[in-house]
Short mmCIF file of C-alpha atoms in Angstrom, two decimals:
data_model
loop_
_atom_site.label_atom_id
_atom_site.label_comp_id
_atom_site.label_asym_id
_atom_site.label_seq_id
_atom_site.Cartn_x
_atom_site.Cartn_y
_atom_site.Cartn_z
CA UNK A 283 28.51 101.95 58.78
CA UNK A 284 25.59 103.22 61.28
CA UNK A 285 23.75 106.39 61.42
CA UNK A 286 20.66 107.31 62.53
CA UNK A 287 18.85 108.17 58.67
CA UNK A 288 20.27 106.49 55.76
CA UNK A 289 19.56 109.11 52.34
CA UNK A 290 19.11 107.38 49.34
CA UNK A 291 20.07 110.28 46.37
CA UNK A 292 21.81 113.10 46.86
CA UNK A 293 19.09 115.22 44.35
CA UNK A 294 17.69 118.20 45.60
CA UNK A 295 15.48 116.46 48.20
CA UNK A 296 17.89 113.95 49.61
CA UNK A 297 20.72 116.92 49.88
CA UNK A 298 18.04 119.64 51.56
CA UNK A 299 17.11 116.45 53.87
CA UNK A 300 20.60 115.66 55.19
CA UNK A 301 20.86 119.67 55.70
CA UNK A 302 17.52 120.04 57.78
CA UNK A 303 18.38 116.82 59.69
CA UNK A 304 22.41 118.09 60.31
CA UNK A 305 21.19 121.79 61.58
CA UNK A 306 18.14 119.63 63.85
CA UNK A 307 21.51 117.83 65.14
CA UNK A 308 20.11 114.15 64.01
CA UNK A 309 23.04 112.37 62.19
CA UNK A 310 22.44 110.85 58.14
CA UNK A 311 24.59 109.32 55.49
CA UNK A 312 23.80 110.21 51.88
CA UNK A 313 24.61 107.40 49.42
CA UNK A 314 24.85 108.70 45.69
CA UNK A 315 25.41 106.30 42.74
CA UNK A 316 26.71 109.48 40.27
CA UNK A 317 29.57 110.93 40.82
CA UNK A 318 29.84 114.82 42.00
CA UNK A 319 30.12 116.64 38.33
CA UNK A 320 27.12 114.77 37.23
CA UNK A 321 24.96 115.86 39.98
CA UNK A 322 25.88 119.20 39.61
CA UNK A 323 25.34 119.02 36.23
CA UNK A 324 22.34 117.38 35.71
CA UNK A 325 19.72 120.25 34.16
CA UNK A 326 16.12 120.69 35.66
CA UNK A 327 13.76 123.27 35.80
CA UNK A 328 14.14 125.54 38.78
CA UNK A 329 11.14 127.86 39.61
CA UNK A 330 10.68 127.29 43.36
CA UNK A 331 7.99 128.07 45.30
CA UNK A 332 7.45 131.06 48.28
CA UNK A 333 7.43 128.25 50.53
CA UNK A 334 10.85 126.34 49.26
CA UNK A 335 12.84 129.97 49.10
CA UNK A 336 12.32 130.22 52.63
CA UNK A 337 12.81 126.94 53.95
CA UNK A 338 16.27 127.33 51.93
CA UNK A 339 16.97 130.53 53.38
CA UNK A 340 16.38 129.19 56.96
CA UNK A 341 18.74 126.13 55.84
CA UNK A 342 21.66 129.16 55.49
CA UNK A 343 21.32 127.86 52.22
CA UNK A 344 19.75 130.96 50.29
CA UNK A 345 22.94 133.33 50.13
CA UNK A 346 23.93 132.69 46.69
CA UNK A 347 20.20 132.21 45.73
CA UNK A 348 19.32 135.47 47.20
CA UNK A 349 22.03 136.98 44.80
CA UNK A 350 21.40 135.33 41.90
CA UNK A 351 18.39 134.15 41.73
CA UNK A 352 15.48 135.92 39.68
CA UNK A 353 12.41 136.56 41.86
CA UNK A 354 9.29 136.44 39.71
CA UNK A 355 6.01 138.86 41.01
CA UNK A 356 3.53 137.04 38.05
CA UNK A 357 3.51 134.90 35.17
CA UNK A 358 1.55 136.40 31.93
CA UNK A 359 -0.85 134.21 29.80
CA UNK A 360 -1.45 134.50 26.28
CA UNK A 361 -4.60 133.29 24.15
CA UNK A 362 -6.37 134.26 21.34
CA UNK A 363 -3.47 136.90 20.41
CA UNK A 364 -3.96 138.52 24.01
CA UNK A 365 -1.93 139.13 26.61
CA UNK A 366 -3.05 138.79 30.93
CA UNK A 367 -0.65 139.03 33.63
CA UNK A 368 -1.10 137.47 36.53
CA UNK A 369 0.04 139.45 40.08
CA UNK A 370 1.28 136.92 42.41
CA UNK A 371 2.06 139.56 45.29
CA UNK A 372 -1.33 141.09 44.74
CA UNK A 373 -3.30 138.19 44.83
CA UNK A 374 -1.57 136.51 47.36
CA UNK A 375 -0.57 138.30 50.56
CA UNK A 376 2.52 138.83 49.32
CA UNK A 377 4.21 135.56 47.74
CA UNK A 378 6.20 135.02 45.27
CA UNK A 379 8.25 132.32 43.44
CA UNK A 380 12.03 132.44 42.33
CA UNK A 381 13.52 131.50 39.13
CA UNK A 382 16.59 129.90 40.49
CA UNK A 383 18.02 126.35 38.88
CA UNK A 384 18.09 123.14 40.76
CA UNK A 385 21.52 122.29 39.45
CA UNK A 386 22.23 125.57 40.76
CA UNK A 387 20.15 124.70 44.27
CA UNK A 388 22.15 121.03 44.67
CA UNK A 389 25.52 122.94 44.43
CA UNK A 390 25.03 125.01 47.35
CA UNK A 391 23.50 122.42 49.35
CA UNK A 392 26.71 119.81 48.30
CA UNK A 393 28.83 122.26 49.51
CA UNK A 394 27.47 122.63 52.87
CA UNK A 395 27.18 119.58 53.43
CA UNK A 396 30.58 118.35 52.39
CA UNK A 397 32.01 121.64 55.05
CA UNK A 398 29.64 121.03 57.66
CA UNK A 399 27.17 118.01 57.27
CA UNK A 400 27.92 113.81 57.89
CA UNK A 401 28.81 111.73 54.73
CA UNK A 402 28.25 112.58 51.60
CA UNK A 403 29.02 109.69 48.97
CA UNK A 404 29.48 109.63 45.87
CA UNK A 405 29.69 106.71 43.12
CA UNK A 406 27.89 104.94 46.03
CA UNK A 407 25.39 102.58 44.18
CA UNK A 408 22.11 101.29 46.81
CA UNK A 409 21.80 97.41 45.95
CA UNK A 410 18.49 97.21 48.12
CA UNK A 411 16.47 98.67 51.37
CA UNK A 412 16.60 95.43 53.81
CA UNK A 413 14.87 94.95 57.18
CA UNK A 414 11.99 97.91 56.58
CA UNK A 415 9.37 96.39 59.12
CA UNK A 416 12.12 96.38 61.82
CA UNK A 417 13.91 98.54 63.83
CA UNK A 418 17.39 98.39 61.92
CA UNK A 419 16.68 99.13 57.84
CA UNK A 420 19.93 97.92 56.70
CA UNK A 421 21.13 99.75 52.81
CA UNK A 422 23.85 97.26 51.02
CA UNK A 423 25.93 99.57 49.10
CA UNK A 424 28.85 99.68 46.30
CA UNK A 425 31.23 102.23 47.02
CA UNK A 426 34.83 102.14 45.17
CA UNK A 427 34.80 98.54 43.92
CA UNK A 428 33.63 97.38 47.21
CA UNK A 429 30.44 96.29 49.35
CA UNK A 430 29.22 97.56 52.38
CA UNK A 431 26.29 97.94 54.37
CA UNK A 432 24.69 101.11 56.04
CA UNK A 433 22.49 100.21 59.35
CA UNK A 434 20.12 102.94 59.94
CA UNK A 435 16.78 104.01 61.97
CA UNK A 436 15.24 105.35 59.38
CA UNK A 437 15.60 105.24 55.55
CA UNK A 438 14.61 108.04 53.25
CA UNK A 439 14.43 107.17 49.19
CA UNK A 440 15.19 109.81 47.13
CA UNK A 441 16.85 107.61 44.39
CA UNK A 442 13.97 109.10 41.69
CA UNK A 443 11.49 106.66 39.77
CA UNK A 444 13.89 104.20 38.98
CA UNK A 445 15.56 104.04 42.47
CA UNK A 446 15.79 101.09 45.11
CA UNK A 447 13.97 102.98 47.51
CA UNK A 448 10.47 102.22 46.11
CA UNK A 449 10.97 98.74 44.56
CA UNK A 450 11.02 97.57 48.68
CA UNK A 451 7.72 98.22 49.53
CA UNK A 452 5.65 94.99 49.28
CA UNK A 453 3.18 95.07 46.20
CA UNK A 454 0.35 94.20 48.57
CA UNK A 455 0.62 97.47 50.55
CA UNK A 456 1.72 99.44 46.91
CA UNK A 457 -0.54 101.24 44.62
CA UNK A 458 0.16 103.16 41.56
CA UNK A 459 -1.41 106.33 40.19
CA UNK A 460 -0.16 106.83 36.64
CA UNK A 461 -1.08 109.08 33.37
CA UNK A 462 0.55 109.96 30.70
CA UNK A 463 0.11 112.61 28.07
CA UNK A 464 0.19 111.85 23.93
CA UNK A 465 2.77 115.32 23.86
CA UNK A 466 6.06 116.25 24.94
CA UNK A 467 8.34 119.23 25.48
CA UNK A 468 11.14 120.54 23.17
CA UNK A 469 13.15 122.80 25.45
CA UNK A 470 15.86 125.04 24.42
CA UNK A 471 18.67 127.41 26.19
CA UNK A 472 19.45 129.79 23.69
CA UNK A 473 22.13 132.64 24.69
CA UNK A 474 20.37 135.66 24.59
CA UNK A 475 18.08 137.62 27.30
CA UNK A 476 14.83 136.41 28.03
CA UNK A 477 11.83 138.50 26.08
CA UNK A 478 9.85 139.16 28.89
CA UNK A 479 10.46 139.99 32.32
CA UNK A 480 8.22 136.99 33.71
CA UNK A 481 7.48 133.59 32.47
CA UNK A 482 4.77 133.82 29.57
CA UNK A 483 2.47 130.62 29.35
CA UNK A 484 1.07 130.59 25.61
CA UNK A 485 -2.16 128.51 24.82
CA UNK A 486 -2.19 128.62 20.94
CA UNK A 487 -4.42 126.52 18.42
CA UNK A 488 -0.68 124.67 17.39
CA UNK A 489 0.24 123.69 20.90
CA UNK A 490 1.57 125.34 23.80
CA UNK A 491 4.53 127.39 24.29
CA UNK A 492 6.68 129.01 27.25
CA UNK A 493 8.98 131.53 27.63
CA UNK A 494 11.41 131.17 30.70
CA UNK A 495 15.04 132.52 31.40
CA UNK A 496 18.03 130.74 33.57
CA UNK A 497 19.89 134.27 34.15
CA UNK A 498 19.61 137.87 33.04
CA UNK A 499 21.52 136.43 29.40
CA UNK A 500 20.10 133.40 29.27
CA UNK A 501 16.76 131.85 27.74
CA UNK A 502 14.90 128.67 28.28
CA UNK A 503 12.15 128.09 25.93
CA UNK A 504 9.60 125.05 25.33
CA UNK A 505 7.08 123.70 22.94
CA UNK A 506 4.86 121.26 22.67
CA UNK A 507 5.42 118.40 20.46
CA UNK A 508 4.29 114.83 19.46
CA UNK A 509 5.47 112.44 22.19
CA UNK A 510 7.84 110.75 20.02
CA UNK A 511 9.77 113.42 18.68
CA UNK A 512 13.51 113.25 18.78
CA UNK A 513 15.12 116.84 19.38
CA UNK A 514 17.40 116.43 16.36
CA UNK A 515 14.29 116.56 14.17
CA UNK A 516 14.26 120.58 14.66
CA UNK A 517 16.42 122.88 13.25
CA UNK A 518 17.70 126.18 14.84
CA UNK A 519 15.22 128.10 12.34
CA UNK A 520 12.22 125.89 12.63
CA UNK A 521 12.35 126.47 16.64
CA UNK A 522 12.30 130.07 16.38
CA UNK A 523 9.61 130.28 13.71
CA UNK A 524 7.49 128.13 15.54
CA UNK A 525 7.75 129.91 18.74
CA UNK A 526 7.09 133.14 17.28
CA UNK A 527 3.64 131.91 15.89
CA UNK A 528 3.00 130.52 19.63
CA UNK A 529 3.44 134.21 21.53
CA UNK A 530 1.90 136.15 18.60
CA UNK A 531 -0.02 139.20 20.12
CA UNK A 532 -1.87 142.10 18.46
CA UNK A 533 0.75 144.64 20.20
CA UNK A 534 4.30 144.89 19.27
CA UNK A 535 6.06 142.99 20.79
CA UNK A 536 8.68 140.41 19.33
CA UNK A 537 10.55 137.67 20.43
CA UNK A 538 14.04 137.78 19.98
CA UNK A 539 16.85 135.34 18.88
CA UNK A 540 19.78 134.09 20.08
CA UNK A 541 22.20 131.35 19.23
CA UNK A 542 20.51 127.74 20.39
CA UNK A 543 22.97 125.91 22.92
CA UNK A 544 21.23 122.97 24.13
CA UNK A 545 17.97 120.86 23.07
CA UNK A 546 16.10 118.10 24.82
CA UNK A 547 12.55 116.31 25.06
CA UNK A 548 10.76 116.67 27.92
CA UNK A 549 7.92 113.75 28.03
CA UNK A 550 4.61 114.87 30.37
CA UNK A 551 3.62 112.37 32.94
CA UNK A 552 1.57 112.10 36.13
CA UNK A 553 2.54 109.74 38.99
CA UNK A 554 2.09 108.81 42.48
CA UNK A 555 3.03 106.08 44.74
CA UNK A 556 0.69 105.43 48.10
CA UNK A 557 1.75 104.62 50.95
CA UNK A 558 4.56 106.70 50.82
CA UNK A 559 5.95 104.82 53.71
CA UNK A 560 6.31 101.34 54.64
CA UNK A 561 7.61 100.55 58.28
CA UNK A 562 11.28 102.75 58.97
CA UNK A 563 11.37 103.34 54.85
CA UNK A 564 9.75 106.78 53.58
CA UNK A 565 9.64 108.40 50.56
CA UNK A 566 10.43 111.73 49.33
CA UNK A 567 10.26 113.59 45.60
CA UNK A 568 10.10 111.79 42.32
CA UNK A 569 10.68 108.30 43.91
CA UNK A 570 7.05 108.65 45.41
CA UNK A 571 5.34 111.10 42.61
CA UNK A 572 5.76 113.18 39.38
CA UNK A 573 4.31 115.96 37.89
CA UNK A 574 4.27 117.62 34.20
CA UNK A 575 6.32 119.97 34.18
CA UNK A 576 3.44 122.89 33.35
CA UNK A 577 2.81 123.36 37.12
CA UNK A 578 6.23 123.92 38.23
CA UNK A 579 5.98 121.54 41.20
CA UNK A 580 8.63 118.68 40.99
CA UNK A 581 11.53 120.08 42.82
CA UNK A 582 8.69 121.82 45.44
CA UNK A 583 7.04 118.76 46.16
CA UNK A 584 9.95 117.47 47.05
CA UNK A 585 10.94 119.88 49.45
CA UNK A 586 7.67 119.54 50.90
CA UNK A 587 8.12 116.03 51.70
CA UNK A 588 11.85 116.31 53.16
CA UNK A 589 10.18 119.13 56.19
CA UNK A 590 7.45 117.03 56.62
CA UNK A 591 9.80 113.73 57.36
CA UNK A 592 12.31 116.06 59.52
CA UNK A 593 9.32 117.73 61.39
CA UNK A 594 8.04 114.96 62.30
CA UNK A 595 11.30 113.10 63.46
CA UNK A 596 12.30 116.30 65.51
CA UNK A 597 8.86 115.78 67.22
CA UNK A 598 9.37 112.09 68.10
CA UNK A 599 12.58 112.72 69.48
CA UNK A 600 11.28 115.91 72.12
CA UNK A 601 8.05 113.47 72.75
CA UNK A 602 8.80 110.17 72.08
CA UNK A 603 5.34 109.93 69.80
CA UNK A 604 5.62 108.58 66.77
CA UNK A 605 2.31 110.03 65.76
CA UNK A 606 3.31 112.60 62.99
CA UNK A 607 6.16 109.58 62.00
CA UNK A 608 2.82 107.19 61.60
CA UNK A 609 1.01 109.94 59.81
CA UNK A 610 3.69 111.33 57.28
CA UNK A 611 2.39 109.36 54.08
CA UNK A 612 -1.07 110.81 54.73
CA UNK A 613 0.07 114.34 55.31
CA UNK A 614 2.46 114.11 52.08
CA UNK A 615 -0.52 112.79 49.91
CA UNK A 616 -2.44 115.84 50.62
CA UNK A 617 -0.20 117.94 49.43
CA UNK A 618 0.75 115.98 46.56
CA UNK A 619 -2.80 115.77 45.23
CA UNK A 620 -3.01 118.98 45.26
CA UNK A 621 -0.32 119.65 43.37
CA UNK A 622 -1.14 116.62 40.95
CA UNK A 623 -4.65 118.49 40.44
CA UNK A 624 -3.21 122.42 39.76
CA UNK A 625 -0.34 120.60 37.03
CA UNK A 626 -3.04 118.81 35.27
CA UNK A 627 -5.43 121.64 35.15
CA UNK A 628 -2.44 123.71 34.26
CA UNK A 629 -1.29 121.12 31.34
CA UNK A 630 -5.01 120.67 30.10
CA UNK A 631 -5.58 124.35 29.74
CA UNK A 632 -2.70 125.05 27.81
CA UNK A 633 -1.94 122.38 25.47
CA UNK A 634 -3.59 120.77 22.71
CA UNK A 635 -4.51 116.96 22.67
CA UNK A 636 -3.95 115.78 19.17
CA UNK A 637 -7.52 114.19 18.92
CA UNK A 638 -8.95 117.68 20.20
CA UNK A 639 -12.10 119.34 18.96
CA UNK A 640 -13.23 122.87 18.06
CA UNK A 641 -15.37 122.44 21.28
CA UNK A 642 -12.25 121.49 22.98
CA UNK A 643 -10.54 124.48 21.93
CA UNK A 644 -13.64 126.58 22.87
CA UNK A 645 -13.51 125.16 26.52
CA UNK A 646 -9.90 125.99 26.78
CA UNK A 647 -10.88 129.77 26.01
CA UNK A 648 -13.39 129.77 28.19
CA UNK A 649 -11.10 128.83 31.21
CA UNK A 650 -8.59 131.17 30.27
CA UNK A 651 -11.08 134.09 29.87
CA UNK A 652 -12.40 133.04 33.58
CA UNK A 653 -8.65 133.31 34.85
CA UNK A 654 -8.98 136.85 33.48
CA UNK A 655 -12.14 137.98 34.05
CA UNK A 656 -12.72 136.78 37.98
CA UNK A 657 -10.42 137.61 40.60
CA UNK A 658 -11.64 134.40 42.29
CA UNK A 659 -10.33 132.32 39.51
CA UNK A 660 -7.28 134.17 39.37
CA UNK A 661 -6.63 134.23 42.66
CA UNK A 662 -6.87 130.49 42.70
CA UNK A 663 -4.22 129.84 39.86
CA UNK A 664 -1.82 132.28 41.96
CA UNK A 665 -2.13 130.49 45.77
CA UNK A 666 -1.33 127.13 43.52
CA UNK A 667 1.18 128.53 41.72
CA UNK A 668 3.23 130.50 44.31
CA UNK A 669 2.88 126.62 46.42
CA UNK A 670 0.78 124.80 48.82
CA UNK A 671 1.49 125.29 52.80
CA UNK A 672 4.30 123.25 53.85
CA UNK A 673 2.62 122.14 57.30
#
């Protein structure tokens, strides 16, 4: 096979990738070693950015978001029994963010592609990127009990931490940024309608909490818990009771309860890859870096990456200069240190380390009472959280 960019993963970036490149009229192949149910399956977070609803709007790939989807104005914080919304629109110039799944995101984006786009395979296992430093990358693939090789230009990895796609880069050009946190998060989806309106971030002296929806009927709900802790260990009960302490507020309100359909760990990691590209092999999303979950960037990061690789392709092709091409690790990084930076101060604020201190917990305070005592500070929190510029 021969195309001009071979896709490693069809996950949210590798799908929105193969999009942007089919509507810029440059062809791709997307090689996926699960099969289609699985990928549409597979549950993540979805709150996406100002930045990612439009790009997936100009993509003709917002209809069913635009229906669906949840579009958030703030998020509230909680501390010390108190409650402080924060105004996105307000603070902003007018952004916003979108509660909108990225199971949810992939399905519209498989089914464009499949009507309109090049190949889309499934149960197509990469063996290895081959040839990077030259001008034909070269993919050896498994698809249905047989081998075969896909000759490219360009190869994008989006085959996650554990992919192909970043195991080819040479360890003498590779370096690893890693950390990872001694807590994790026990999420639930319970079947009954979310408490609040907007997502409520709860600092409490036990551990963090958050209150999040999927749809108008359905919660999502988190807490933080020891790093080793197996979902199983929590009963139905114990969940509730223990988020109710977390939100507690000196008004009335109440969380309410709903029959508890799914549970899973969430562990809390930072990582990033540089370079993010090596020769005619790039990388996009969580094959190049990952975020804890408190910032809400994953899935955003992502799409940041994917524009900046099509951008700059587009502009080699009307130019002929490779220049943004040469530059796209740099201008990824930037971004994704950002981002890296707003999810750790995000995680740090809100949860508590097990070997913390009163003075700790007194610091953590004091940055929450800054968030809601300076517009500055606020305003800061809400240009992170609604996303980072996308050129």
């Amino acid at each position: 096979m021969r195309t001009t960019v071979g896709i490693i993963g069809a996950g949210p970036a590798g799908l929105l990738l193969a999009r942007l490149l089919h509507r810029a009229g440059i062809d791709s192949v997307v090689l996926e070693s699960r099969d289609r149910a699985y990928v549409e399956h597979r549950q993540r977070a979805g709150i996406l950015e100002q930045g990612t609803v439009d790009v997936l709007r100009a993509a003709g790939a917002g209809q069913r978001m635009d229906r669906e989807g949840l579009r958030h104005d703030g998020i509230e914080l909680r501390f010390d029994r108190r409650r402080h919304r924060v105004d996105f629109p307000g603070l902003t110039g007018g952004r916003s963010v979108m509660v909108y799944a990225q199971t949810e995101v992939c399905k519209d984006l498989i089914a464009l592609q499949l009507e309109e786009g090049g190949p889309l395979l499934f149960e197509a296992e990469a063996l290895a990127v081959e040839g990077a430093e030259g001008d034909r990358p070269r993919i050896p693939f498994r698809h249905q009990g047989r081998e075969d090789v896909l000759e490219c230009d360009y190869v994008v990895g989006c085959d996650g931490f554990w992919g192909v796609a970043r195991k080819a880069f040479p360890a003498a050009v590779s370096r690893a940024f890693e950390r990872s946190y001694p807590y994790a998060w026990l999420g639930i989806l319970a079947d009954v309608a979310p408490s609040h309106d907007e997502l409520v971030y709860a600092r409490h002296d036990r551990g963090f909490a958050l209150l999040s929806m999927r749809s108008p009927s359905i919660s999502r709900l988190y807490l933080q818990v020891p790093a080793e802790t197996k979902a199983e260990e929590w009963s139905d009960d114990e969940i509730w009771a223990e988020l109710e302490r977390r939100f507690e507020t000196d008004d009335d309100w109440t969380l309410e309860r709903g029959p508890i359909t799914q549970k899973s760990v969430t562990p809390m990691r930072s990582f990033v890859h540089e370079p993010m590209r090596h020769g005619r092999l790039f990388l996009a999303g969580d094959a190049a870096h990952i975020v804890p979950p408190t910032g809400a960037k994953g899935l955003n990061l992502a799409v940041g990456d994917v524009m900046t690789f099509v951008r700059a392709l587009v502009h080699e092709r009307e130019t002929g200069s490779p220049g943004l091409l040469d530059a796209y690790s740099a201008t990824c990084l930037r971004r994704v240190w950002q981002a890296e930076r707003f999810s750790y101060d995000m995680t740090t604020l809100l949860h508590r380390a097990p070997d913390a201190t009163d003075f700790d917990a007194r610091l953590q305070l004091a940055r929450l009472e800054r968030i809601a005592s300076s517009r500055a500070a606020e305003t800061d929190l809400a240009e992170a959280y609604t996303g980072f510029p996308l050129d």
